[in-house]
Coordinates of C-alpha atoms in Angstrom, one line a residue:
M1 CA 11.3 -6.3 -22.8
T2 CA 13.6 -5.9 -19.9
L3 CA 16.0 -3.0 -19.7
K4 CA 19.0 -2.7 -17.4
L5 CA 19.3 0.2 -15.1
E6 CA 22.1 1.9 -17.2
E7 CA 19.8 1.7 -20.2
L8 CA 16.9 3.3 -18.4
I9 CA 19.1 6.1 -17.0
N10 CA 20.2 6.9 -20.6
I11 CA 16.6 6.8 -21.9
Y12 CA 15.0 8.7 -18.9
P13 CA 17.7 10.9 -17.5
D14 CA 15.3 13.1 -15.6
D15 CA 13.8 10.3 -13.6
L16 CA 14.9 9.6 -10.0
Y17 CA 16.6 6.3 -9.3
L18 CA 17.0 5.0 -5.7
E19 CA 18.8 1.9 -4.4
V20 CA 16.8 -0.8 -2.6
Y21 CA 18.9 -2.4 0.1
P22 CA 18.6 -6.0 1.2
Q23 CA 17.9 -4.9 4.8
Q24 CA 15.0 -2.8 3.6
R25 CA 13.5 -5.8 1.8
E26 CA 13.9 -8.1 4.8
E27 CA 12.4 -5.6 7.2
A28 CA 9.4 -4.9 4.8
W29 CA 8.7 -8.6 4.4
S30 CA 8.8 -9.4 8.1
Q31 CA 6.5 -6.4 8.9
T32 CA 3.8 -7.4 6.4
S33 CA 2.6 -10.8 7.4
N34 CA -0.9 -10.2 8.8
Y35 CA -3.0 -10.2 5.6
S36 CA -5.8 -12.3 4.4
N37 CA -4.2 -13.6 1.2
Q38 CA -0.9 -13.6 -0.6
A39 CA -1.9 -10.9 -3.1
A40 CA -2.7 -8.5 -0.2
R41 CA 0.5 -9.3 1.5
W42 CA 2.6 -8.8 -1.6
N43 CA 0.8 -5.4 -2.2
A44 CA 1.6 -4.4 1.4
Y45 CA 5.2 -5.5 1.1
L46 CA 5.7 -3.5 -2.1
N47 CA 4.1 -0.4 -0.6
L48 CA 6.1 -0.6 2.6
L49 CA 9.3 -1.2 0.8
A50 CA 8.7 1.8 -1.5
L51 CA 7.8 3.9 1.5
K52 CA 11.0 2.9 3.3
V53 CA 13.1 3.8 0.2
F54 CA 11.4 7.1 -0.4
I55 CA 11.5 8.2 3.2
A56 CA 15.3 7.3 3.3
Y57 CA 15.7 9.6 0.2
L58 CA 13.8 12.4 2.0
Q59 CA 16.1 12.0 5.0
E60 CA 19.1 12.5 2.8
E61 CA 17.5 15.6 1.1
P62 CA 16.2 17.7 4.0
D63 CA 16.1 20.9 1.9
L64 CA 13.2 19.4 -0.1
I65 CA 10.9 19.4 3.0
I66 CA 12.4 21.9 5.4
D67 CA 9.8 24.6 4.7
A68 CA 6.8 22.3 5.1
G69 CA 4.0 23.6 7.4
T70 CA 2.5 21.8 10.4
Q71 CA -1.0 23.0 10.6
G72 CA -3.9 20.6 10.1
H73 CA -2.2 17.5 11.5
G74 CA -4.7 16.7 14.3
D75 CA -5.9 13.2 15.2
A76 CA -9.1 13.8 13.2
E77 CA -7.3 14.6 10.0
K78 CA -4.9 11.6 10.5
E79 CA -8.0 9.4 10.7
R80 CA -9.5 10.8 7.5
F81 CA -6.2 10.5 5.6
P82 CA -4.3 7.5 6.9
S83 CA -0.7 8.3 6.1
Y84 CA 3.0 8.4 7.0
V85 CA 3.3 11.9 8.6
V86 CA 6.4 14.0 8.4
R87 CA 6.2 16.7 11.1
E88 CA 8.4 19.7 11.1
S89 CA 8.2 19.9 14.9
L90 CA 10.4 16.8 15.1
W91 CA 13.2 18.4 13.0
E92 CA 16.0 20.0 14.9
Y93 CA 19.6 21.1 14.6
D94 CA 22.0 19.8 17.2
V95 CA 23.4 22.6 19.4
Q96 CA 26.8 21.5 18.2
E97 CA 25.9 22.2 14.6
Q98 CA 25.8 18.6 13.6
P99 CA 23.9 17.6 10.5
L100 CA 20.1 18.0 10.5
S101 CA 18.4 15.2 12.4
I102 CA 15.1 14.2 11.1
E103 CA 12.7 11.8 12.9
F104 CA 9.5 10.3 11.5
N105 CA 6.4 9.1 13.3
D106 CA 5.5 5.5 13.1
I107 CA 3.4 4.3 10.2
D108 CA -0.2 4.9 11.0
P109 CA -1.9 1.5 11.8
G110 CA -4.6 2.5 9.3
L111 CA -2.2 1.9 6.5
S112 CA -2.2 -1.9 7.0
S113 CA -6.0 -1.9 6.5
I114 CA -5.5 0.2 3.3
W115 CA -2.9 -2.2 1.8
E116 CA -5.3 -5.2 2.5
F117 CA -7.6 -3.7 -0.2
L118 CA -5.7 -1.4 -2.6
N119 CA -2.4 -0.2 -3.9
G120 CA -0.9 3.2 -2.8
T121 CA 0.5 4.9 0.2
A122 CA -0.3 8.4 1.4
I123 CA 2.4 10.7 2.7
K124 CA 2.1 14.2 4.3
L125 CA 4.8 16.7 4.0
G126 CA 3.5 19.7 5.9
Q127 CA 0.5 20.9 3.9
T128 CA 1.4 18.8 0.9
R129 CA -0.2 15.4 0.3
L130 CA 1.5 12.8 -1.8
V131 CA 0.3 9.3 -2.8
I132 CA 3.0 7.0 -4.1
I133 CA 1.9 4.1 -6.4
P134 CA 4.5 1.4 -6.6
E135 CA 4.6 -1.4 -9.3
E136 CA 6.9 -4.3 -9.7
V137 CA 7.8 -3.6 -13.3
T138 CA 10.7 -2.4 -15.3
V139 CA 9.1 -0.8 -18.4
I140 CA 6.2 1.6 -17.6
S141 CA 3.6 2.8 -20.0
E142 CA 1.2 4.7 -17.7
L143 CA 0.5 5.7 -14.1
S144 CA -2.6 3.8 -12.8
V145 CA -4.2 5.1 -9.6
P146 CA -7.0 3.4 -7.8
Q147 CA -10.2 5.5 -7.8
E148 CA -10.2 5.6 -4.0
W149 CA -7.2 8.0 -4.0
V150 CA -8.9 10.3 -6.5
D151 CA -12.6 10.4 -5.8
I152 CA -12.7 10.3 -2.0
A153 CA -12.4 14.0 -0.9
D154 CA -10.6 13.2 2.4
W155 CA -8.1 11.0 0.7
A156 CA -7.4 13.0 -2.5
A157 CA -3.7 14.1 -2.8
D158 CA -2.0 17.1 -4.3
Y159 CA 0.5 14.9 -6.2
Y160 CA 0.6 11.2 -7.4
L161 CA 4.0 9.7 -7.8
G162 CA 4.6 6.6 -10.0
M163 CA 7.3 4.2 -8.8
A164 CA 8.7 1.2 -10.7
V165 CA 10.4 -1.3 -8.3
N166 CA 13.0 -3.8 -9.6
L167 CA 13.4 -6.3 -6.8
E168 CA 15.8 -8.5 -8.6
D169 CA 18.4 -5.8 -9.3
G170 CA 17.6 -3.7 -6.2
W171 CA 16.5 -0.3 -7.4
L172 CA 13.4 1.9 -7.5
R173 CA 12.6 4.4 -10.3
I174 CA 10.3 7.4 -9.8
Y175 CA 9.2 7.9 -13.4
G176 CA 6.9 10.9 -12.9
Y177 CA 4.1 12.5 -11.2
A178 CA 0.7 14.1 -11.8
T179 CA -1.5 16.5 -10.0
H180 CA -5.0 15.6 -8.8
Q181 CA -6.6 17.9 -11.3
K182 CA -4.7 16.5 -14.3
L183 CA -5.3 12.9 -13.2
K184 CA -9.0 13.6 -12.7
E185 CA -9.7 15.7 -15.7
Q186 CA -7.2 14.3 -18.3
G187 CA -6.7 10.8 -17.0
R188 CA -8.5 7.8 -18.6
Y189 CA -11.0 6.2 -16.2
E190 CA -11.0 2.4 -16.3
P191 CA -14.4 1.1 -14.9
M192 CA -13.3 -2.5 -14.9
G193 CA -10.5 -1.9 -12.4
R194 CA -11.8 1.4 -11.1
T195 CA -8.6 3.3 -11.8
Y196 CA -7.5 6.6 -13.4
A197 CA -4.6 6.3 -15.8
L198 CA -2.2 8.8 -17.4
G199 CA 0.3 7.8 -20.1
E200 CA 3.9 8.3 -19.2
D201 CA 4.3 11.1 -21.7
D202 CA 1.6 13.0 -19.8
L203 CA 3.6 12.9 -16.5
I204 CA 6.2 15.3 -15.3
A205 CA 9.4 13.3 -14.8
D206 CA 11.5 15.9 -12.9
L207 CA 10.6 15.9 -9.2
N208 CA 12.4 19.2 -8.8
V209 CA 9.5 20.8 -10.6
M210 CA 7.1 19.4 -8.0
W211 CA 9.3 20.5 -5.0
V212 CA 9.4 24.1 -6.4
A213 CA 5.7 24.2 -7.3
R214 CA 4.7 23.2 -3.8
E215 CA 6.6 26.1 -2.3
L216 CA 5.0 28.6 -4.7
C217 CA 1.4 27.6 -4.5
A218 CA -0.9 24.8 -3.6
A219 CA -1.7 22.3 -6.3
E220 CA -5.1 22.7 -7.7
R221 CA -7.5 19.8 -7.2
A222 CA -10.5 18.9 -9.4
E223 CA -14.0 19.0 -7.9
I224 CA -15.0 15.9 -6.1
A225 CA -18.6 14.8 -5.6
P226 CA -19.5 14.1 -1.9
L227 CA -20.2 10.6 -0.9
P228 CA -23.7 9.5 0.0
Q229 CA -24.6 8.6 3.6
L230 CA -24.4 5.0 4.7
S231 CA -26.3 3.8 7.8
L232 CA -24.8 1.6 10.4
A233 CA -27.1 -1.3 9.5
Q234 CA -26.1 -1.0 5.8
A235 CA -22.4 -0.9 6.7
E236 CA -22.7 -3.9 9.0
K237 CA -24.4 -5.9 6.2
L238 CA -21.7 -4.9 3.7
I239 CA -18.9 -5.7 6.1
A240 CA -20.3 -9.2 6.6
Q241 CA -20.6 -9.6 2.9
L242 CA -17.1 -8.3 2.1
G243 CA -15.5 -10.0 5.1
K244 CA -15.6 -13.5 3.7
P245 CA -12.1 -14.7 2.8
S246 CA -11.0 -14.6 -0.9
A247 CA -7.8 -14.6 -2.9
Y248 CA -8.3 -11.0 -4.1
S249 CA -9.5 -7.6 -2.8
P250 CA -13.2 -7.2 -2.5
R251 CA -13.1 -3.6 -3.6
L252 CA -14.9 -4.3 -6.9
N253 CA -17.6 -6.5 -5.4
I254 CA -20.0 -3.6 -4.7
D255 CA -20.7 -0.2 -6.1
F256 CA -18.0 2.4 -5.6
A257 CA -20.0 4.8 -3.5
S258 CA -20.9 2.1 -0.9
W259 CA -17.4 0.7 -0.9
A260 CA -15.9 4.2 -0.4
M261 CA -18.1 4.9 2.6
V262 CA -17.0 1.6 4.2
L263 CA -13.3 2.3 3.4
V264 CA -13.2 6.0 4.5
N265 CA -14.7 5.2 7.9
E266 CA -11.7 4.1 10.1
Q267 CA -13.8 1.8 12.4
W268 CA -15.6 0.1 9.6
R269 CA -12.4 -0.4 7.5
Q270 CA -10.5 -1.8 10.5
K271 CA -13.4 -4.1 11.3
L272 CA -13.5 -5.4 7.8
Y273 CA -9.7 -5.8 7.8
R274 CA -9.8 -7.8 11.1
M275 CA -12.7 -9.9 9.9
R276 CA -10.9 -10.9 6.7
S277 CA -7.6 -11.6 8.5
L278 CA -9.3 -13.7 11.2
S279 CA -11.3 -15.6 8.6
A280 CA -8.1 -16.4 6.7
A281 CA -6.3 -17.5 9.8
T282 CA -9.2 -19.7 10.8
L283 CA -9.3 -21.3 7.4
S284 CA -5.5 -21.9 7.6
V285 CA -5.8 -23.6 11.0
T286 CA -8.8 -25.7 9.8
S287 CA -6.9 -26.7 6.7
T288 CA -3.9 -27.8 8.8
L289 CA -6.0 -29.8 11.2
S290 CA -7.9 -31.4 8.3
K291 CA -4.6 -32.5 6.7
A292 CA -3.3 -33.8 10.0
L293 CA -6.5 -35.9 10.5
V294 CA -6.2 -37.3 7.0
R295 CA -2.7 -38.3 7.6
L296 CA -3.7 -39.9 10.9
S297 CA -6.6 -41.7 9.3
Q298 CA -4.3 -43.0 6.6
W299 CA -1.8 -44.2 9.2
L300 CA -4.5 -46.0 11.2
E301 CA -5.8 -47.7 8.1
Q302 CA -2.4 -48.7 6.7
D303 CA 0.7 -48.5 8.8
F304 CA -1.0 -49.2 12.2
G305 CA -3.0 -52.0 10.7
D306 CA 0.1 -53.6 9.2
A307 CA 2.0 -53.2 12.5
L308 CA -0.9 -54.7 14.4
N309 CA -1.1 -57.7 12.1
A310 CA 2.6 -58.2 12.4
G311 CA 2.3 -58.2 16.2
W312 CA -0.4 -60.8 16.2
Q313 CA 1.6 -63.0 13.9
Q314 CA 4.5 -62.9 16.4
I315 CA 2.2 -63.9 19.3
I316 CA 0.2 -66.6 17.6
P317 CA 2.4 -69.7 16.8

């Protein structure tokens, strides 16, 4: 069943609806080309597009983030929590009392290596951590969050926002959010896809509730078990195994604990990302050369032979 935007607004009046502009789509597509397969590229495209639209919304609503703190944003923390960072130190009022000017840091390069493997984008607003989960659907039944965003302590967020993206009609709907504690303790864990899911009825649709709550107190998080240690030799072996090109993410190919340890380490994750991208590029070049050689061989066997025979027939009386 496909519902039009007007029908959705009538059914879900508390949800936030944002316009997706053609320029945003074009920019997002052109900026997400370096991935090992089409599924990963589409995932990156959808995440970057959702990020662009959401950040544009935040720029238009500065009161939502003006009280965000700035502590805890050192390089080490950025590395543990690859994200789009909004820093209060870059906000400023013009001396001539022009509208508030907000600047944003560039997207952390680590996000590209995240989108190669799983859905979701992390955002920091001062001390608040958000993870947005975009899906290209119109009708939503639940919020489904990859386990990595929930069970890795350094990646866990305060709030998880579900986003439905309609590319054909050009809009994005934020249909609700959940806290880490609620997602972890009340969500349904799906072992086949390693996700935590909450039904739409269990989400809070009005984002104003979240903005107010983050000002009053920090969101409570459920307890997260620490990850086991992984030696360099073990990591190198897993990277070699997971780095082979495929049409899908390798996140389910090994146990979660081992996968999480590879993923959370910036150097290991980047190495795996580069290995898969390089392997895919090599296969593409090899495939192109093979097709060219086949065409050349066919030409030598058919067209060139026919031309040669025709030439001899003209020479020999």
